[in-house]
Coordinates of C-alpha atoms and ligand atoms in Angstrom, one line a residue:
M25 CA -11.9 5.3 33.7
A26 CA -10.5 5.2 30.2
L27 CA -6.7 5.1 30.2
V28 CA -4.9 7.0 27.6
N29 CA -2.2 5.5 25.4
E30 CA 0.7 7.2 27.2
H31 CA 3.1 6.5 24.3
F32 CA 1.6 9.5 22.6
L33 CA 2.9 11.6 25.4
K34 CA 6.4 10.7 24.5
L35 CA 6.2 12.3 21.1
P36 CA 8.0 15.7 20.9
N37 CA 5.3 18.4 21.1
N38 CA 6.7 20.5 18.4
Y39 CA 6.5 19.4 14.9
L40 CA 9.4 20.6 12.7
F41 CA 7.2 22.6 10.3
A42 CA 5.3 24.2 13.1
D43 CA 8.6 25.4 14.6
I44 CA 9.6 26.8 11.3
A45 CA 6.3 28.6 10.9
K46 CA 6.6 30.1 14.4
K47 CA 10.0 31.5 13.5
V48 CA 8.8 32.8 10.2
N49 CA 5.8 34.5 11.8
A50 CA 8.1 36.1 14.4
F51 CA 10.1 37.5 11.6
K52 CA 7.0 38.8 9.8
V53 CA 5.9 40.7 12.8
T54 CA 9.1 42.7 12.9
H55 CA 9.4 42.9 9.1
P56 CA 5.9 43.3 7.8
Q57 CA 7.1 44.5 4.4
A58 CA 9.4 41.5 3.7
D59 CA 8.5 39.2 0.8
I60 CA 9.4 35.7 2.0
I61 CA 10.2 32.9 -0.4
S62 CA 9.9 29.4 1.0
L63 CA 12.2 26.7 -0.3
G64 CA 11.3 24.8 2.8
I65 CA 8.1 22.7 2.9
G66 CA 8.0 19.5 0.8
D67 CA 4.7 20.2 -1.1
V68 CA 4.4 20.5 -4.8
T69 CA 3.2 23.7 -6.5
Q70 CA 2.4 22.9 -10.1
P71 CA -1.2 22.1 -11.0
L72 CA -2.5 18.7 -12.0
C73 CA -1.8 17.8 -15.6
P74 CA -4.7 18.0 -18.2
A75 CA -4.9 14.2 -18.6
V76 CA -5.6 13.8 -14.9
V77 CA -8.1 16.7 -14.8
E78 CA -10.0 15.2 -17.7
A79 CA -10.1 11.8 -16.1
M80 CA -11.4 13.2 -12.9
H81 CA -14.2 15.1 -14.7
R82 CA -15.2 12.0 -16.6
A83 CA -15.3 10.0 -13.3
V84 CA -17.4 12.6 -11.6
N85 CA -19.9 12.6 -14.5
E86 CA -20.1 8.8 -14.4
M87 CA -20.8 8.9 -10.6
G88 CA -23.7 11.3 -11.4
T89 CA -25.5 8.7 -13.5
K90 CA -27.6 5.7 -12.4
E91 CA -25.4 3.3 -14.4
G92 CA -22.1 4.8 -13.5
F93 CA -22.6 5.4 -9.8
R94 CA -20.2 3.6 -7.5
G95 CA -20.5 3.2 -3.8
Y96 CA -18.0 1.4 -1.6
G97 CA -15.2 0.2 -3.8
P98 CA -12.8 -2.7 -3.2
E99 CA -10.5 -1.9 -0.2
Q100 CA -7.5 -3.1 -2.2
G101 CA -8.3 -0.7 -5.1
Y102 CA -9.9 -1.1 -8.5
D103 CA -8.4 -3.6 -10.9
F104 CA -8.0 -1.0 -13.7
L105 CA -5.5 0.9 -11.6
R106 CA -3.7 -2.2 -10.2
E107 CA -3.3 -3.5 -13.8
A108 CA -2.0 -0.1 -15.0
I109 CA 0.6 -0.2 -12.1
Q110 CA 1.6 -3.7 -12.8
K111 CA 2.1 -3.1 -16.5
N112 CA 3.7 0.4 -16.4
D113 CA 5.7 0.7 -13.1
F114 CA 7.0 -2.9 -12.8
L115 CA 6.9 -5.0 -16.0
P116 CA 9.2 -2.7 -18.0
R117 CA 11.9 -3.2 -15.3
G118 CA 11.5 -6.9 -15.4
I119 CA 9.4 -7.2 -12.2
H120 CA 6.4 -9.5 -12.3
L121 CA 3.8 -8.7 -9.7
D122 CA 0.4 -10.3 -9.2
I123 CA -2.5 -7.9 -9.1
D124 CA -3.3 -8.9 -5.5
E125 CA 0.2 -7.9 -4.4
I126 CA -0.7 -4.3 -5.2
F127 CA -2.8 -2.4 -2.6
I128 CA -4.1 1.0 -3.6
N129 CA -3.9 3.5 -0.7
D130 CA -4.6 7.2 0.0
G131 CA -0.9 8.0 0.1
A132 CA 2.4 6.7 1.4
K133 CA 2.3 8.5 4.7
S134 CA -0.7 6.5 5.8
D135 CA 0.8 3.1 4.8
T136 CA 4.3 3.8 6.0
G137 CA 2.7 4.7 9.3
N138 CA 0.2 1.8 9.4
I139 CA 2.4 -1.0 8.2
Q140 CA 4.0 -1.5 11.6
E141 CA 0.7 -2.9 12.8
L142 CA 1.7 -6.1 11.2
I143 CA 4.6 -6.7 13.5
R144 CA 4.8 -7.2 17.3
W145 CA 5.4 -4.3 19.5
D146 CA 8.8 -5.6 20.6
N147 CA 10.6 -5.8 17.3
S148 CA 13.7 -3.7 16.9
I149 CA 13.8 -1.1 14.2
G150 CA 16.5 0.6 12.2
V151 CA 16.2 3.9 10.4
T152 CA 18.6 5.9 8.2
D153 CA 19.4 9.2 9.9
P154 CA 18.3 11.9 8.9
V155 CA 14.8 10.4 8.3
Y156 CA 11.2 11.1 7.2
P157 CA 9.6 11.5 10.7
V158 CA 6.6 9.3 10.1
Y159 CA 8.7 6.1 10.4
I160 CA 9.8 6.8 13.9
D161 CA 6.7 8.6 15.2
S162 CA 4.4 5.8 14.2
N163 CA 6.6 3.4 16.2
V164 CA 6.7 5.7 19.1
M165 CA 2.9 5.7 19.3
I166 CA 2.7 2.0 19.9
G167 CA 5.7 2.0 22.3
R168 CA 8.2 0.3 20.1
A169 CA 10.7 3.2 20.0
G170 CA 11.5 3.3 23.7
V171 CA 12.3 6.6 25.3
Q172 CA 13.9 9.7 23.9
E173 CA 17.4 10.5 25.2
G174 CA 19.3 13.4 23.7
G175 CA 17.4 13.6 20.4
A176 CA 17.5 9.8 19.8
W177 CA 15.1 7.0 20.7
S178 CA 16.5 4.2 22.9
N179 CA 15.1 1.2 20.9
V180 CA 15.9 2.6 17.5
T181 CA 19.1 1.9 15.6
Y182 CA 20.2 4.9 13.7
L183 CA 22.2 4.5 10.6
P184 CA 23.9 7.9 9.9
C185 CA 23.9 9.2 6.4
I186 CA 26.5 12.0 6.2
A187 CA 28.9 13.5 3.7
E188 CA 31.7 11.3 5.3
N189 CA 30.0 8.1 4.1
D190 CA 28.6 9.6 0.9
F191 CA 25.1 9.3 2.5
V192 CA 25.2 5.5 2.0
P193 CA 24.2 4.0 5.4
Q194 CA 26.5 1.3 6.8
L195 CA 24.9 -2.1 7.5
P196 CA 24.1 -2.2 11.3
D197 CA 26.6 -4.0 13.5
R198 CA 23.8 -5.7 15.3
R199 CA 20.8 -7.4 13.9
V200 CA 17.6 -5.4 13.6
D201 CA 14.1 -6.9 12.9
V202 CA 12.9 -4.1 10.6
I203 CA 14.7 -1.5 8.6
Y204 CA 13.2 1.6 6.9
L205 CA 14.8 2.7 3.7
C206 CA 13.8 5.6 1.5
Y207 CA 15.3 6.2 -1.9
P208 CA 15.6 8.7 -3.6
N209 CA 15.9 10.0 -0.1
N210 CA 13.9 12.7 1.7
P211 CA 15.5 14.8 3.1
T212 CA 19.0 14.3 1.6
G213 CA 18.0 14.0 -2.0
T214 CA 20.6 11.2 -2.5
V215 CA 20.0 7.8 -4.2
I216 CA 21.2 4.3 -3.7
T217 CA 23.0 2.2 -6.4
K218 CA 21.9 -1.3 -7.3
D219 CA 25.1 -2.7 -5.7
E220 CA 24.5 -0.9 -2.4
L221 CA 20.8 -1.9 -2.4
R222 CA 21.8 -5.5 -3.0
K223 CA 23.9 -5.4 0.2
W224 CA 20.7 -4.4 2.1
V225 CA 18.6 -7.2 0.5
N226 CA 21.3 -9.7 1.3
Y227 CA 21.6 -8.5 4.9
A228 CA 17.8 -8.8 5.2
L229 CA 17.8 -12.3 3.8
K230 CA 20.6 -13.4 6.0
N231 CA 19.3 -11.8 9.2
D232 CA 15.6 -12.4 8.6
T233 CA 15.0 -8.7 8.6
L234 CA 12.0 -7.0 7.1
I235 CA 12.7 -3.9 4.9
F236 CA 10.1 -1.2 4.5
Y237 CA 11.1 0.6 1.3
D238 CA 9.7 4.0 0.5
A239 CA 9.9 4.8 -3.2
A240 CA 7.8 8.0 -3.1
Y241 CA 10.4 9.8 -5.3
H242 CA 11.1 7.1 -7.8
A243 CA 9.8 9.3 -10.7
Y244 CA 12.6 11.8 -10.1
I245 CA 15.4 9.3 -10.9
Q246 CA 17.1 10.5 -14.1
D247 CA 20.0 8.0 -14.1
P248 CA 18.9 4.7 -15.8
E249 CA 21.2 2.7 -13.6
I250 CA 19.6 3.7 -10.4
P251 CA 16.9 1.2 -9.2
R252 CA 13.3 2.5 -9.2
S253 CA 12.1 -0.3 -7.0
I254 CA 13.7 -2.7 -4.5
Y255 CA 12.2 -5.6 -6.4
E256 CA 14.9 -5.0 -9.1
I257 CA 17.1 -6.8 -6.6
R258 CA 16.9 -10.6 -6.6
G259 CA 15.4 -11.9 -3.3
A260 CA 13.7 -8.6 -2.4
R261 CA 10.3 -10.3 -2.8
K262 CA 11.2 -12.4 0.3
C263 CA 12.1 -9.5 2.5
A264 CA 10.6 -6.2 1.4
I265 CA 7.4 -4.2 1.4
E266 CA 7.5 -1.1 -1.0
F267 CA 5.5 2.1 -0.8
H268 CA 4.6 4.4 -3.7
S269 CA 2.8 7.7 -3.9
Y270 CA 1.4 9.8 -6.7
S271 CA 1.9 12.9 -4.5
K272 CA 5.3 13.8 -5.8
T273 CA 5.0 11.9 -9.1
A274 CA 1.9 13.7 -10.3
G275 CA 1.1 16.5 -7.8
F276 CA -1.5 14.4 -5.9
T277 CA -0.8 15.8 -2.5
G278 CA -4.4 17.2 -2.4
V279 CA -6.0 14.3 -4.5
R280 CA -4.6 11.4 -2.4
C281 CA -3.6 8.2 -4.0
G282 CA -0.7 5.8 -3.9
Y283 CA 0.0 2.1 -3.5
T284 CA 1.8 -0.5 -1.4
I285 CA 3.4 -3.7 -2.6
V286 CA 3.2 -6.7 -0.3
P287 CA 4.7 -9.7 -2.1
K288 CA 3.1 -13.1 -1.6
D289 CA 6.6 -14.6 -0.8
L290 CA 7.0 -12.4 2.2
T291 CA 6.7 -13.9 5.7
A292 CA 7.4 -13.1 9.3
A293 CA 7.7 -15.5 12.3
T294 CA 5.4 -16.3 15.2
L295 CA 7.1 -16.8 18.6
N296 CA 6.9 -20.5 17.9
G297 CA 8.8 -20.0 14.7
E298 CA 5.9 -20.6 12.4
R299 CA 6.1 -18.5 9.2
I300 CA 3.1 -16.3 8.4
H301 CA 2.5 -14.7 5.1
L302 CA 2.1 -10.9 5.3
N303 CA 0.1 -10.4 2.2
P304 CA -3.2 -11.9 3.6
L305 CA -2.5 -10.1 6.9
W306 CA -2.3 -6.7 5.2
N307 CA -5.3 -7.5 3.1
R308 CA -7.2 -8.3 6.3
R309 CA -6.0 -5.1 7.9
Q310 CA -7.0 -2.9 5.0
S311 CA -10.4 -4.6 4.5
T312 CA -11.1 -3.9 8.2
K313 CA -9.8 -0.4 8.6
F314 CA -9.6 1.2 5.2
N315 CA -12.4 2.1 2.9
G316 CA -10.4 2.4 -0.3
T317 CA -9.3 5.5 -2.2
S318 CA -12.1 7.3 -4.0
Y319 CA -13.0 6.1 -7.5
I320 CA -12.3 9.6 -8.8
S321 CA -8.8 9.6 -7.4
Q322 CA -8.1 6.2 -8.8
R323 CA -9.3 7.2 -12.2
A324 CA -7.1 10.2 -11.9
A325 CA -4.1 8.0 -11.1
E326 CA -4.9 5.7 -14.0
A327 CA -4.7 8.7 -16.4
I328 CA -1.0 9.1 -15.4
Y329 CA -0.3 5.9 -17.3
T330 CA -1.8 7.0 -20.6
P331 CA 0.6 8.3 -23.3
E332 CA -0.5 11.9 -22.7
G333 CA -0.4 11.5 -19.0
K334 CA 3.1 10.1 -19.0
Q335 CA 4.3 12.9 -21.1
Q336 CA 2.6 15.6 -19.1
V337 CA 3.8 14.2 -15.7
A338 CA 7.4 13.9 -17.1
Q339 CA 7.2 17.6 -18.1
T340 CA 6.3 18.7 -14.6
I341 CA 9.0 16.6 -13.1
G342 CA 11.4 18.1 -15.6
Y343 CA 10.3 21.5 -14.5
Y344 CA 11.2 20.8 -10.9
M345 CA 14.4 19.2 -11.8
Q346 CA 15.3 22.3 -13.8
N347 CA 15.0 24.2 -10.5
A348 CA 17.2 21.6 -8.8
A349 CA 19.9 22.0 -11.4
R350 CA 19.8 25.8 -11.1
M351 CA 20.0 25.6 -7.3
L352 CA 22.9 23.1 -7.4
A353 CA 24.8 25.3 -9.8
T354 CA 24.3 28.5 -8.0
L355 CA 24.8 27.2 -4.5
R356 CA 28.0 25.3 -5.5
G357 CA 29.2 28.4 -7.4
L358 CA 28.9 30.3 -4.1
G359 CA 31.1 27.7 -2.4
F360 CA 28.4 25.8 -0.5
E361 CA 28.8 22.0 -0.2
C362 CA 25.6 20.5 -1.7
Y363 CA 24.3 16.9 -2.2
G364 CA 21.3 15.3 -3.9
G365 CA 19.3 17.3 -6.4
E366 CA 20.3 15.1 -9.4
N367 CA 17.8 12.3 -9.0
A368 CA 15.5 13.9 -6.4
P369 CA 13.8 17.3 -5.8
Y370 CA 15.8 18.0 -2.7
I371 CA 19.2 19.6 -2.1
W372 CA 21.0 18.9 1.1
M373 CA 23.5 21.6 1.9
K374 CA 26.2 21.6 4.5
T375 CA 26.0 24.8 6.6
P376 CA 29.1 26.9 6.6
E377 CA 31.7 26.6 9.3
G378 CA 30.3 28.0 12.6
Y379 CA 26.6 27.7 11.8
D380 CA 24.4 24.8 13.1
S381 CA 21.1 24.0 11.2
W382 CA 18.9 26.5 13.1
Q383 CA 21.5 29.3 13.1
F384 CA 21.8 29.0 9.3
F385 CA 18.1 28.9 8.9
E386 CA 17.7 32.1 10.9
N387 CA 20.5 33.9 9.2
L388 CA 19.1 33.0 5.8
L389 CA 15.6 34.1 6.8
Y390 CA 16.8 37.5 8.2
G391 CA 19.5 38.0 5.6
A392 CA 17.8 36.8 2.4
N393 CA 14.2 36.3 3.4
V394 CA 14.4 32.8 2.2
V395 CA 13.1 29.8 4.2
C396 CA 14.9 26.5 4.2
T397 CA 14.4 23.4 6.4
P398 CA 16.9 22.9 9.3
G399 CA 18.4 19.4 8.8
V400 CA 18.5 18.6 12.5
G401 CA 14.7 18.5 12.4
F402 CA 15.1 15.1 10.5
G403 CA 17.3 13.5 13.1
P404 CA 20.6 13.9 14.9
S405 CA 22.8 13.3 11.8
G406 CA 21.0 16.1 10.1
E407 CA 22.7 18.7 12.3
G408 CA 24.9 20.9 10.3
Y409 CA 22.8 20.6 7.1
V410 CA 19.7 22.3 5.7
R411 CA 17.3 21.1 3.0
F412 CA 16.1 23.1 0.0
T413 CA 13.3 21.9 -2.1
A414 CA 13.0 22.3 -5.9
F415 CA 9.2 22.4 -5.7
G416 CA 8.9 26.2 -6.2
S417 CA 8.1 28.0 -9.4
H418 CA 11.0 29.0 -11.7
D419 CA 10.5 32.7 -10.9
Q420 CA 10.5 32.2 -7.1
T421 CA 13.5 29.8 -7.2
E422 CA 15.5 32.3 -9.4
E423 CA 14.6 35.2 -7.1
A424 CA 15.5 33.2 -4.0
L425 CA 18.9 32.3 -5.6
K426 CA 19.5 35.9 -6.5
R427 CA 18.9 36.9 -2.9
I428 CA 21.1 34.1 -1.5
E429 CA 23.8 35.2 -3.9
S430 CA 23.9 38.9 -2.8
W431 CA 23.4 37.9 0.9
S432 CA 26.3 35.5 0.9
K433 CA 28.7 38.0 -0.6
Ligands
PLP503 C1 5.9 13.1 0.5 C2 6.4 11.8 1.0 C3 5.6 10.7 1.0 C4 4.2 10.7 0.4 O1 3.3 11.0 1.2 P1 1.8 11.0 0.7 O2 1.0 10.5 1.9 O3 1.7 9.9 -0.4 O4 1.4 12.3 0.3 C5 6.1 9.4 1.4 N1 7.3 9.3 1.9 C6 8.2 10.4 1.9 C7 9.6 10.2 2.3 C8 7.7 11.6 1.5 O5 8.6 12.7 1.5

């Protein structure tokens, strides 16, 4: 008899976006004429930029020739892309990475979910709350999160990020073995300053804590003082793994490519206290379980670092950030309390007095035919907030704002 991994059964059945879809579909049944605009799901909408498309075409043609054909690639990624990352994403900010500290992946979701394989099942974990669900769910699946009690997991330390603390999490009052941080943040759209991030690195060094740092939205940072990478902080090479993705940077949600940094200085302990380097461990894990990202996707990613690619990608990000600015201005003008949206494509809005997250979601759906994401779906501290994304088209965003305006009056 094969026994099932029962930890999977602890996962909540309903996935946030499935719940939203269910409610939207129920609305559609009773209001078949309604034209619904979604400012909910976190997917991009603008097409791939020309530099990327051309690079993909070239790569496909190459693969169709005897000389240019490539089979299995290196599991860690091709050097052409790893070098482009090293030179463009890190060197200009004073960060020196070795090529073999860079692991190309098929996106940050996979690696933020898989990375916990490197640590024992009984490590304690800390997450900011609200949080990107992958961090917790991947730990639930192996039994590290404990049991769920009233919306929270028993072995997870939650670090609330709420208006009252300016969305900057307090250092935990007990030590935790692993902490997940994500900046710019999904869902709150807020960022962390160098000084605040330094506190976390120092905490990690002092407490022998491992930081998993998700930088999927680094390309949206407008303020030059805000760190793009945790390695801008001295000492982070000894305590942090960092995740990047081209999904939000360059519209790669359907192409699939990103990368993970595992510094060679980084170690974790055995029960006997021996220090083990994590870089070779991750290399071993990837070589065994991952077949690499396709050559075509990696050539596409490389094209983002050409002068044309950089300019085109920046233009698309500017397009989304224009939406964010319009949303912030309109929503604040209507008296709503809004956060984020200045260095990230998300706006985190406090629901008006008397509405919880889901009540506001339903009222907005029925009153303005606009879909947002209920904040409580991202964790207990998300209650009383909703998330709007800036990933829509200009026209749709303007139309949605117009409707919210007339609905709220
Ligand atoms: C979208 C997103 C990612 C990127 O996921 P991919 O697998 O690269 O598409 C990672 N982390 C967060 C917080 C995200 O919102």
